PDB file of C-alpha atoms and ligand atoms in Angstrom:
ATOM      1  CA  MET A   1     -14.069 -28.697   4.791  1.00 93.00           C
ATOM      2  CA  ASP A   2     -10.370 -29.901   5.797  1.00 96.00           C
ATOM      3  CA  VAL A   3      -8.654 -26.565   7.256  1.00 97.00           C
ATOM      4  CA  TYR A   4      -5.906 -27.548   4.631  1.00 98.00           C
ATOM      5  CA  ASP A   5      -8.379 -27.203   2.225  1.00 98.00           C
ATOM      6  CA  ALA A   6      -9.684 -24.099   3.471  1.00 98.00           C
ATOM      7  CA  VAL A   7      -6.380 -22.663   3.348  1.00 98.00           C
ATOM      8  CA  ASP A   8      -5.242 -23.872   0.255  1.00 98.00           C
ATOM      9  CA  SER A   9      -8.476 -22.507  -1.619  1.00 98.00           C
ATOM     10  CA  ARG A  10      -8.325 -19.044  -0.137  1.00 98.00           C
ATOM     11  CA  ARG A  11      -7.051 -16.567  -2.300  1.00 98.00           C
ATOM     12  CA  ALA A  12      -8.037 -12.716  -2.890  1.00 98.00           C
ATOM     13  CA  VAL A  13     -10.589 -13.015  -5.400  1.00 98.00           C
ATOM     14  CA  ARG A  14     -11.571  -9.939  -7.590  1.00 97.00           C
ATOM     15  CA  ALA A  15     -14.653 -11.106  -9.139  1.00 97.00           C
ATOM     16  CA  PHE A  16     -17.253 -11.746  -7.596  1.00 98.00           C
ATOM     17  CA  SER A  17     -21.096 -12.655  -8.676  1.00 97.00           C
ATOM     18  CA  ASP A  18     -23.905 -10.304  -7.540  1.00 94.00           C
ATOM     19  CA  LYS A  19     -25.677 -13.731  -6.060  1.00 97.00           C
ATOM     20  CA  PRO A  20     -26.548 -12.433  -2.149  1.00 97.00           C
ATOM     21  CA  VAL A  21     -24.903 -13.913   0.832  1.00 98.00           C
ATOM     22  CA  PRO A  22     -28.040 -15.073   3.213  1.00 98.00           C
ATOM     23  CA  ARG A  23     -27.902 -13.167   6.538  1.00 98.00           C
ATOM     24  CA  GLU A  24     -27.983 -16.472   8.567  1.00 98.00           C
ATOM     25  CA  VAL A  25     -24.766 -17.317   6.746  1.00 98.00           C
ATOM     26  CA  LEU A  26     -22.784 -14.388   7.722  1.00 98.00           C
ATOM     27  CA  GLU A  27     -24.284 -14.884  11.069  1.00 98.00           C
ATOM     28  CA  ARG A  28     -22.723 -17.988  11.094  1.00 98.00           C
ATOM     29  CA  VAL A  29     -19.384 -17.364  10.412  1.00 98.00           C
ATOM     30  CA  LEU A  30     -19.104 -14.458  12.558  1.00 98.00           C
ATOM     31  CA  THR A  31     -20.117 -16.346  15.321  1.00 98.00           C
ATOM     32  CA  ALA A  32     -17.855 -19.221  14.934  1.00 98.00           C
ATOM     33  CA  ALA A  33     -14.940 -16.435  14.383  1.00 98.00           C
ATOM     34  CA  THR A  34     -15.662 -14.947  17.740  1.00 98.00           C
ATOM     35  CA  ARG A  35     -13.446 -18.053  18.756  1.00 98.00           C
ATOM     36  CA  ALA A  36     -10.422 -16.402  17.138  1.00 98.00           C
ATOM     37  CA  PRO A  37      -7.548 -16.010  19.283  1.00 98.00           C
ATOM     38  CA  SER A  38      -6.669 -12.621  20.964  1.00 98.00           C
ATOM     39  CA  SER A  39      -3.750 -11.437  23.220  1.00 98.00           C
ATOM     40  CA  GLY A  40      -5.236 -11.198  26.957  1.00 98.00           C
ATOM     41  CA  ASN A  41      -8.573 -12.316  25.121  1.00 98.00           C
ATOM     42  CA  LEU A  42      -9.229  -8.487  24.215  1.00 98.00           C
ATOM     43  CA  GLN A  43     -11.127  -9.235  21.092  1.00 98.00           C
ATOM     44  CA  PRO A  44     -10.094  -5.643  19.767  1.00 97.00           C
ATOM     45  CA  TRP A  45     -12.027  -5.779  16.618  1.00 98.00           C
ATOM     46  CA  HIS A  46     -15.184  -4.253  15.786  1.00 98.00           C
ATOM     47  CA  VAL A  47     -16.759  -4.973  12.319  1.00 98.00           C
ATOM     48  CA  TYR A  48     -19.267  -3.360  10.174  1.00 98.00           C
ATOM     49  CA  VAL A  49     -21.255  -5.555   8.016  1.00 98.00           C
ATOM     50  CA  VAL A  50     -22.538  -3.962   4.942  1.00 98.00           C
ATOM     51  CA  THR A  51     -24.651  -4.907   2.270  1.00 98.00           C
ATOM     52  CA  GLY A  52     -27.557  -3.992   0.124  1.00 98.00           C
ATOM     53  CA  GLU A  53     -28.426  -0.277  -0.495  1.00 98.00           C
ATOM     54  CA  PRO A  54     -25.750   0.881   1.744  1.00 98.00           C
ATOM     55  CA  LEU A  55     -23.306  -0.642   0.063  1.00 98.00           C
ATOM     56  CA  ALA A  56     -24.661   0.461  -3.248  1.00 98.00           C
ATOM     57  CA  GLU A  57     -24.148   3.921  -2.147  1.00 98.00           C
ATOM     58  CA  LEU A  58     -20.412   3.289  -0.477  1.00 98.00           C
ATOM     59  CA  LYS A  59     -19.500   1.980  -3.521  1.00 98.00           C
ATOM     60  CA  GLU A  60     -20.664   4.831  -5.855  1.00 98.00           C
ATOM     61  CA  ARG A  61     -19.135   7.129  -3.648  1.00 98.00           C
ATOM     62  CA  ALA A  62     -15.650   5.684  -3.298  1.00 97.00           C
ATOM     63  CA  THR A  63     -15.497   4.796  -7.052  1.00 97.00           C
ATOM     64  CA  ALA A  64     -16.640   8.631  -7.903  1.00 96.00           C
ATOM     65  CA  ARG A  65     -13.636   9.917  -5.783  1.00 96.00           C
ATOM     66  CA  ALA A  66     -11.339   7.164  -7.213  1.00 94.00           C
ATOM     67  CA  LEU A  67     -12.390   7.985 -10.790  1.00 93.00           C
ATOM     68  CA  ALA A  68     -12.022  11.557 -10.174  1.00 93.00           C
ATOM     69  CA  GLY A  69      -8.170  10.743  -9.405  1.00 90.00           C
ATOM     70  CA  ASP A  70      -9.101  11.504  -5.530  1.00 93.00           C
ATOM     71  CA  PRO A  71      -5.812  10.926  -3.756  1.00 92.00           C
ATOM     72  CA  GLY A  72      -7.410   9.629  -0.727  1.00 95.00           C
ATOM     73  CA  ASP A  73      -7.984  10.806   2.776  1.00 97.00           C
ATOM     74  CA  GLU A  74      -5.106  11.308   5.104  1.00 96.00           C
ATOM     75  CA  ARG A  75      -3.585   7.867   5.871  1.00 95.00           C
ATOM     76  CA  GLU A  76      -3.878   6.627   9.561  1.00 96.00           C
ATOM     77  CA  TYR A  77      -1.424   4.307   9.187  1.00 94.00           C
ATOM     78  CA  PRO A  78       1.175   3.339   6.209  1.00 92.00           C
ATOM     79  CA  MET A  79       0.415   0.538   3.646  1.00 91.00           C
ATOM     80  CA  TYR A  80       3.867  -0.548   3.545  1.00 93.00           C
ATOM     81  CA  PRO A  81       6.894   0.878   5.127  1.00 94.00           C
ATOM     82  CA  ALA A  82       8.304   3.809   3.396  1.00 93.00           C
ATOM     83  CA  VAL A  83      11.343   1.949   1.997  1.00 94.00           C
ATOM     84  CA  LEU A  84      10.526  -1.567   0.941  1.00 95.00           C
ATOM     85  CA  ALA A  85      13.671  -3.350   0.392  1.00 94.00           C
ATOM     86  CA  SER A  86      14.720  -6.893  -0.935  1.00 94.00           C
ATOM     87  CA  PRO A  87      12.796  -9.520  -0.671  1.00 95.00           C
ATOM     88  CA  TYR A  88       9.710  -7.722   0.155  1.00 96.00           C
ATOM     89  CA  ARG A  89       9.924  -5.380  -2.767  1.00 96.00           C
ATOM     90  CA  ASP A  90      10.957  -8.405  -5.121  1.00 95.00           C
ATOM     91  CA  ARG A  91       7.564 -10.159  -3.794  1.00 95.00           C
ATOM     92  CA  PHE A  92       5.755  -6.891  -3.737  1.00 95.00           C
ATOM     93  CA  SER A  93       6.544  -6.492  -7.463  1.00 93.00           C
ATOM     94  CA  ALA A  94       5.518  -9.987  -8.600  1.00 93.00           C
ATOM     95  CA  ALA A  95       2.440  -9.878  -6.809  1.00 94.00           C
ATOM     96  CA  ALA A  96       1.660  -6.717  -8.163  1.00 91.00           C
ATOM     97  CA  ALA A  97       2.478  -8.122 -12.028  1.00 90.00           C
ATOM     98  CA  GLN A  98       0.703 -11.131 -11.696  1.00 91.00           C
ATOM     99  CA  ARG A  99      -2.532  -9.208 -10.312  1.00 90.00           C
ATOM    100  CA  TYR A 100      -2.578  -6.473 -12.828  1.00 88.00           C
ATOM    101  CA  GLU A 101      -2.317  -8.899 -15.882  1.00 88.00           C
ATOM    102  CA  ALA A 102      -4.940 -11.095 -14.516  1.00 89.00           C
ATOM    103  CA  LEU A 103      -7.102  -8.235 -14.069  1.00 87.00           C
ATOM    104  CA  GLY A 104      -6.197  -6.983 -17.390  1.00 88.00           C
ATOM    105  CA  ILE A 105      -4.387  -4.016 -16.424  1.00 87.00           C
ATOM    106  CA  GLU A 106      -1.656  -2.877 -18.505  1.00 86.00           C
ATOM    107  CA  ARG A 107       1.609  -2.166 -16.737  1.00 79.00           C
ATOM    108  CA  ASP A 108       2.448   1.426 -18.424  1.00 82.00           C
ATOM    109  CA  ALA A 109      -1.124   2.252 -18.807  1.00 83.00           C
ATOM    110  CA  GLN A 110      -1.277   6.030 -17.393  1.00 84.00           C
ATOM    111  CA  ASP A 111      -4.934   5.448 -15.724  1.00 86.00           C
ATOM    112  CA  ARG A 112      -3.264   2.518 -13.846  1.00 86.00           C
ATOM    113  CA  PRO A 113      -3.927   3.846 -10.529  1.00 86.00           C
ATOM    114  CA  ARG A 114      -7.358   5.127 -11.284  1.00 89.00           C
ATOM    115  CA  ARG A 115      -8.672   2.026 -12.292  1.00 90.00           C
ATOM    116  CA  ILE A 116      -6.892  -0.257  -9.772  1.00 91.00           C
ATOM    117  CA  ALA A 117      -8.844   2.281  -7.241  1.00 92.00           C
ATOM    118  CA  ALA A 118     -11.856   1.975  -8.954  1.00 93.00           C
ATOM    119  CA  LEU A 119     -12.130  -1.646  -9.052  1.00 94.00           C
ATOM    120  CA  ASN A 120     -11.293  -1.936  -5.289  1.00 96.00           C
ATOM    121  CA  SER A 121     -13.814   0.704  -4.679  1.00 97.00           C
ATOM    122  CA  GLU A 122     -16.275  -1.236  -6.468  1.00 97.00           C
ATOM    123  CA  ALA A 123     -15.283  -4.326  -4.097  1.00 98.00           C
ATOM    124  CA  PHE A 124     -14.863  -6.292  -7.071  1.00 97.00           C
ATOM    125  CA  GLY A 125     -18.553  -6.486  -7.656  1.00 98.00           C
ATOM    126  CA  ALA A 126     -18.680  -8.271  -4.149  1.00 98.00           C
ATOM    127  CA  PRO A 127     -22.500  -8.100  -2.546  1.00 98.00           C
ATOM    128  CA  VAL A 128     -20.916  -8.165   1.077  1.00 98.00           C
ATOM    129  CA  VAL A 129     -18.204  -6.048   2.560  1.00 98.00           C
ATOM    130  CA  LEU A 130     -16.733  -6.018   6.417  1.00 98.00           C
ATOM    131  CA  PHE A 131     -15.143  -3.088   7.797  1.00 98.00           C
ATOM    132  CA  CYS A 132     -12.882  -4.077  10.294  1.00 98.00           C
ATOM    133  CA  TYR A 133     -12.070  -1.187  12.941  1.00 98.00           C
ATOM    134  CA  LEU A 134      -9.910  -1.242  16.132  1.00 97.00           C
ATOM    135  CA  ASP A 135     -10.204   0.999  18.964  1.00 96.00           C
ATOM    136  CA  ARG A 136      -7.321   3.708  18.212  1.00 95.00           C
ATOM    137  CA  ARG A 137      -5.668   3.426  21.389  1.00 96.00           C
ATOM    138  CA  MET A 138      -4.880  -0.320  20.430  1.00 97.00           C
ATOM    139  CA  GLY A 139      -1.170  -1.120  19.899  1.00 96.00           C
ATOM    140  CA  PRO A 140       0.450  -3.355  17.267  1.00 96.00           C
ATOM    141  CA  GLY A 141      -0.100  -6.525  19.425  1.00 97.00           C
ATOM    142  CA  GLN A 142      -4.030  -5.971  18.726  1.00 98.00           C
ATOM    143  CA  TRP A 143      -3.403  -5.253  15.147  1.00 98.00           C
ATOM    144  CA  ALA A 144      -2.002  -8.319  14.547  1.00 98.00           C
ATOM    145  CA  ASP A 145      -5.382  -9.723  16.970  1.00 98.00           C
ATOM    146  CA  ALA A 146      -7.502  -8.184  14.398  1.00 98.00           C
ATOM    147  CA  GLY A 147      -5.370  -9.825  11.658  1.00 98.00           C
ATOM    148  CA  MET A 148      -5.879 -13.642  12.878  1.00 98.00           C
ATOM    149  CA  TYR A 149      -9.300 -12.255  13.307  1.00 98.00           C
ATOM    150  CA  LEU A 150      -9.908 -11.660   9.682  1.00 98.00           C
ATOM    151  CA  GLN A 151      -7.969 -14.878   8.406  1.00 98.00           C
ATOM    152  CA  THR A 152     -10.173 -16.897  10.463  1.00 98.00           C
ATOM    153  CA  VAL A 153     -13.265 -14.940   9.004  1.00 98.00           C
ATOM    154  CA  MET A 154     -11.662 -15.776   5.576  1.00 98.00           C
ATOM    155  CA  LEU A 155     -11.302 -19.609   6.428  1.00 98.00           C
ATOM    156  CA  LEU A 156     -14.822 -19.779   7.571  1.00 98.00           C
ATOM    157  CA  LEU A 157     -15.894 -18.084   4.305  1.00 98.00           C
ATOM    158  CA  ARG A 158     -14.137 -21.268   2.233  1.00 98.00           C
ATOM    159  CA  ALA A 159     -16.519 -23.549   4.325  1.00 98.00           C
ATOM    160  CA  GLU A 160     -19.666 -21.794   3.456  1.00 98.00           C
ATOM    161  CA  GLY A 161     -18.458 -21.748  -0.271  1.00 98.00           C
ATOM    162  CA  LEU A 162     -17.817 -18.139  -0.249  1.00 98.00           C
ATOM    163  CA  HIS A 163     -15.029 -15.728  -1.423  1.00 98.00           C
ATOM    164  CA  SER A 164     -13.305 -13.096  -0.119  1.00 98.00           C
ATOM    165  CA  CYS A 165     -10.659 -10.252  -0.720  1.00 98.00           C
ATOM    166  CA  PRO A 166      -9.238  -8.109   2.081  1.00 98.00           C
ATOM    167  CA  GLN A 167      -8.661  -4.813   0.933  1.00 98.00           C
ATOM    168  CA  VAL A 168      -6.525  -1.790   2.248  1.00 97.00           C
ATOM    169  CA  MET A 169      -7.304   0.139  -0.067  1.00 97.00           C
ATOM    170  CA  TRP A 170     -10.560   1.371   1.832  1.00 98.00           C
ATOM    171  CA  THR A 171      -8.435   3.076   4.087  1.00 97.00           C
ATOM    172  CA  MET A 172      -7.745   5.708   1.239  1.00 96.00           C
ATOM    173  CA  TYR A 173     -11.565   6.470   1.251  1.00 97.00           C
ATOM    174  CA  ARG A 174     -11.650   6.019   4.995  1.00 97.00           C
ATOM    175  CA  GLU A 175     -13.625   9.259   5.576  1.00 98.00           C
ATOM    176  CA  THR A 176     -16.087   8.040   3.031  1.00 98.00           C
ATOM    177  CA  VAL A 177     -16.660   4.761   4.836  1.00 98.00           C
ATOM    178  CA  SER A 178     -16.681   6.005   8.493  1.00 98.00           C
ATOM    179  CA  GLU A 179     -19.627   8.306   7.364  1.00 98.00           C
ATOM    180  CA  ALA A 180     -21.383   5.486   5.780  1.00 98.00           C
ATOM    181  CA  VAL A 181     -21.196   3.063   8.844  1.00 98.00           C
ATOM    182  CA  GLY A 182     -21.574   5.392  11.782  1.00 98.00           C
ATOM    183  CA  ALA A 183     -18.016   4.921  12.710  1.00 98.00           C
ATOM    184  CA  ASP A 184     -16.962   7.414  15.271  1.00 94.00           C
ATOM    185  CA  ASP A 185     -13.450   8.986  15.712  1.00 95.00           C
ATOM    186  CA  GLY A 186     -12.149   6.628  18.110  1.00 97.00           C
ATOM    187  CA  LEU A 187     -12.014   3.911  15.810  1.00 98.00           C
ATOM    188  CA  VAL A 188      -9.247   3.316  13.049  1.00 98.00           C
ATOM    189  CA  LEU A 189     -10.028   1.205   9.980  1.00 98.00           C
ATOM    190  CA  LEU A 190      -7.919  -1.582   9.616  1.00 98.00           C
ATOM    191  CA  CYS A 191      -9.075  -2.501   6.334  1.00 98.00           C
ATOM    192  CA  GLY A 192     -12.252  -3.989   4.568  1.00 98.00           C
ATOM    193  CA  VAL A 193     -12.849  -7.534   3.353  1.00 98.00           C
ATOM    194  CA  SER A 194     -14.888  -7.810   0.562  1.00 98.00           C
ATOM    195  CA  LEU A 195     -16.987 -11.166  -0.006  1.00 98.00           C
ATOM    196  CA  GLY A 196     -19.672 -13.564  -2.022  1.00 98.00           C
ATOM    197  CA  PHE A 197     -19.769 -16.371  -4.436  1.00 98.00           C
ATOM    198  CA  GLU A 198     -17.171 -15.968  -7.162  1.00 98.00           C
ATOM    199  CA  LYS A 199     -17.966 -15.034 -10.644  1.00 97.00           C
ATOM    200  CA  GLU A 200     -18.110 -17.630 -12.879  1.00 96.00           C
ATOM    201  CA  GLY A 201     -15.527 -18.193 -15.832  1.00 94.00           C
ATOM    202  CA  VAL A 202     -13.228 -15.939 -14.655  1.00 92.00           C
ATOM    203  CA  PRO A 203      -9.398 -17.927 -14.465  1.00 91.00           C
ATOM    204  CA  PRO A 204      -8.722 -18.155 -10.852  1.00 91.00           C
ATOM    205  CA  LEU A 205      -5.536 -16.662  -9.656  1.00 93.00           C
ATOM    206  CA  ARG A 206      -2.680 -18.448  -7.714  1.00 95.00           C
ATOM    207  CA  THR A 207      -0.303 -15.733  -6.447  1.00 95.00           C
ATOM    208  CA  GLY A 208       3.410 -17.325  -5.955  1.00 94.00           C
ATOM    209  CA  ARG A 209       4.754 -17.518  -2.580  1.00 96.00           C
ATOM    210  CA  ALA A 210       8.204 -17.929  -0.853  1.00 96.00           C
ATOM    211  CA  GLU A 211       9.413 -21.256  -0.378  1.00 97.00           C
ATOM    212  CA  MET A 212       8.733 -21.940   3.269  1.00 98.00           C
ATOM    213  CA  LYS A 213      12.421 -22.553   4.352  1.00 97.00           C
ATOM    214  CA  GLU A 214      12.707 -18.794   3.348  1.00 96.00           C
ATOM    215  CA  THR A 215      10.797 -17.870   6.004  1.00 97.00           C
ATOM    216  CA  VAL A 216      10.729 -20.719   8.774  1.00 98.00           C
ATOM    217  CA  THR A 217      14.178 -21.519  10.845  1.00 98.00           C
ATOM    218  CA  PHE A 218      14.040 -24.920  12.694  1.00 98.00           C
ATOM    219  CA  LEU A 219      16.011 -24.867  15.709  1.00 98.00           C
ATOM    220  CA  GLY A 220      16.388 -28.828  17.701  1.00 98.00           C
ATOM    221  CA  ILE A 221      14.738 -30.428  15.200  1.00 94.00           C
TER     222      ILE A 221
HETATM  223  C1  FMN B 301      -4.277  -6.705   5.132  1.00 62.42           C
HETATM  224  C2  FMN B 301      -4.553  -6.715   3.274  1.00 62.42           C
HETATM  225  C3  FMN B 301      -5.132  -5.826   2.758  1.00 62.42           C
HETATM  226  C4  FMN B 301      -4.744  -6.046   1.463  1.00 62.42           C
HETATM  227  N1  FMN B 301      -5.610  -4.868   0.620  1.00 62.42           N
HETATM  228  C5  FMN B 301      -5.819  -5.262  -0.857  1.00 62.42           C
HETATM  229  C6  FMN B 301      -6.610  -4.386  -1.730  1.00 62.42           C
HETATM  230  O1  FMN B 301      -6.806  -3.265  -1.107  1.00 62.42           O
HETATM  231  N2  FMN B 301      -6.715  -4.953  -2.800  1.00 62.42           N
HETATM  232  C7  FMN B 301      -6.536  -5.817  -3.094  1.00 62.42           C
HETATM  233  O2  FMN B 301      -6.586  -5.993  -4.694  1.00 62.42           O
HETATM  234  N3  FMN B 301      -5.571  -6.809  -2.344  1.00 62.42           N
HETATM  235  C8  FMN B 301      -5.489  -6.554  -1.340  1.00 62.42           C
HETATM  236  N4  FMN B 301      -4.748  -7.565  -0.679  1.00 62.42           N
HETATM  237  C9  FMN B 301      -4.650  -9.129  -1.024  1.00 62.42           C
HETATM  238  C10 FMN B 301      -3.071  -9.391  -1.612  1.00 62.42           C
HETATM  239  O3  FMN B 301      -2.948  -8.999  -2.711  1.00 62.42           O
HETATM  240  C11 FMN B 301      -3.209 -10.922  -1.390  1.00 62.42           C
HETATM  241  O4  FMN B 301      -3.318 -11.553  -0.452  1.00 62.42           O
HETATM  242  C12 FMN B 301      -1.805 -11.418  -1.871  1.00 62.42           C
HETATM  243  O5  FMN B 301      -1.327 -10.989  -3.134  1.00 62.42           O
HETATM  244  C13 FMN B 301      -1.761 -12.740  -2.005  1.00 62.42           C
HETATM  245  O6  FMN B 301      -2.681 -13.420  -2.870  1.00 62.42           O
HETATM  246  P1  FMN B 301      -3.677 -14.406  -2.471  1.00 62.42           P
HETATM  247  O7  FMN B 301      -4.735 -13.933  -1.182  1.00 62.42           O
HETATM  248  O8  FMN B 301      -4.466 -14.324  -3.762  1.00 62.42           O
HETATM  249  O9  FMN B 301      -3.140 -15.649  -1.994  1.00 62.42           O
HETATM  250  C14 FMN B 301      -4.682  -7.376   0.826  1.00 62.42           C
HETATM  251  C15 FMN B 301      -4.479  -8.608   1.547  1.00 62.42           C
HETATM  252  C16 FMN B 301      -4.312  -8.166   3.065  1.00 62.42           C
HETATM  253  C17 FMN B 301      -3.727  -9.680   4.290  1.00 62.42           C
END
């Protein structure tokens, strides 16, 4: 698959089929992704690949927490800045409106947060979730490295005909996740990435973007 096609066709998929993903495919993708760049070549990420029975148990525990209205564990990093000014707030609201309409969750539904948390904790039906951790001594530069690594993984998944959904939501239930994967206190959970084959018959959601010129400045050309 052409790189442009991989970038263009990657989107956060929120409806997966239960078709299993062969281990050799996961190994091929994660082996190729080791070529992702990192400042000083630290390669600061640590990934747990969870599927099968351990994932079923984790989904069950996280979904029970979500449905009980559990506000989650103390966050180790804020999902967003405390004050989200324009244009970020507008982009956030527009994407959220598109997302929840696609998921059939009405804007003013009282149980909206619970339903969103529950869908997320079921990993949208994905048969595999990668949990990406960082050594907690790492700084902002290494967090950026981990982001580049995860995008590399998500693009490689496209080359295998697979889709993904990065999910910061897992940090809400980070203690349940860490217990399930056996991550120690020296590691901090950046996010999960649900992955698998897309469920058939679900209309694809193409989330809007700011025009390139809104976020890029050319100098000298
Ligand atoms: C680090 C990160 C965390 C995210 N967390 C969630 C999440 O918890 N739940 C969710 O449904 N989508 C999540 N997303 C997906 C974004 O909502 C999505 O990437 C964005 O709206 C753009 O849409 P697109 O990826 O489909 O183009 C996350 C994306 C990133 C990069």
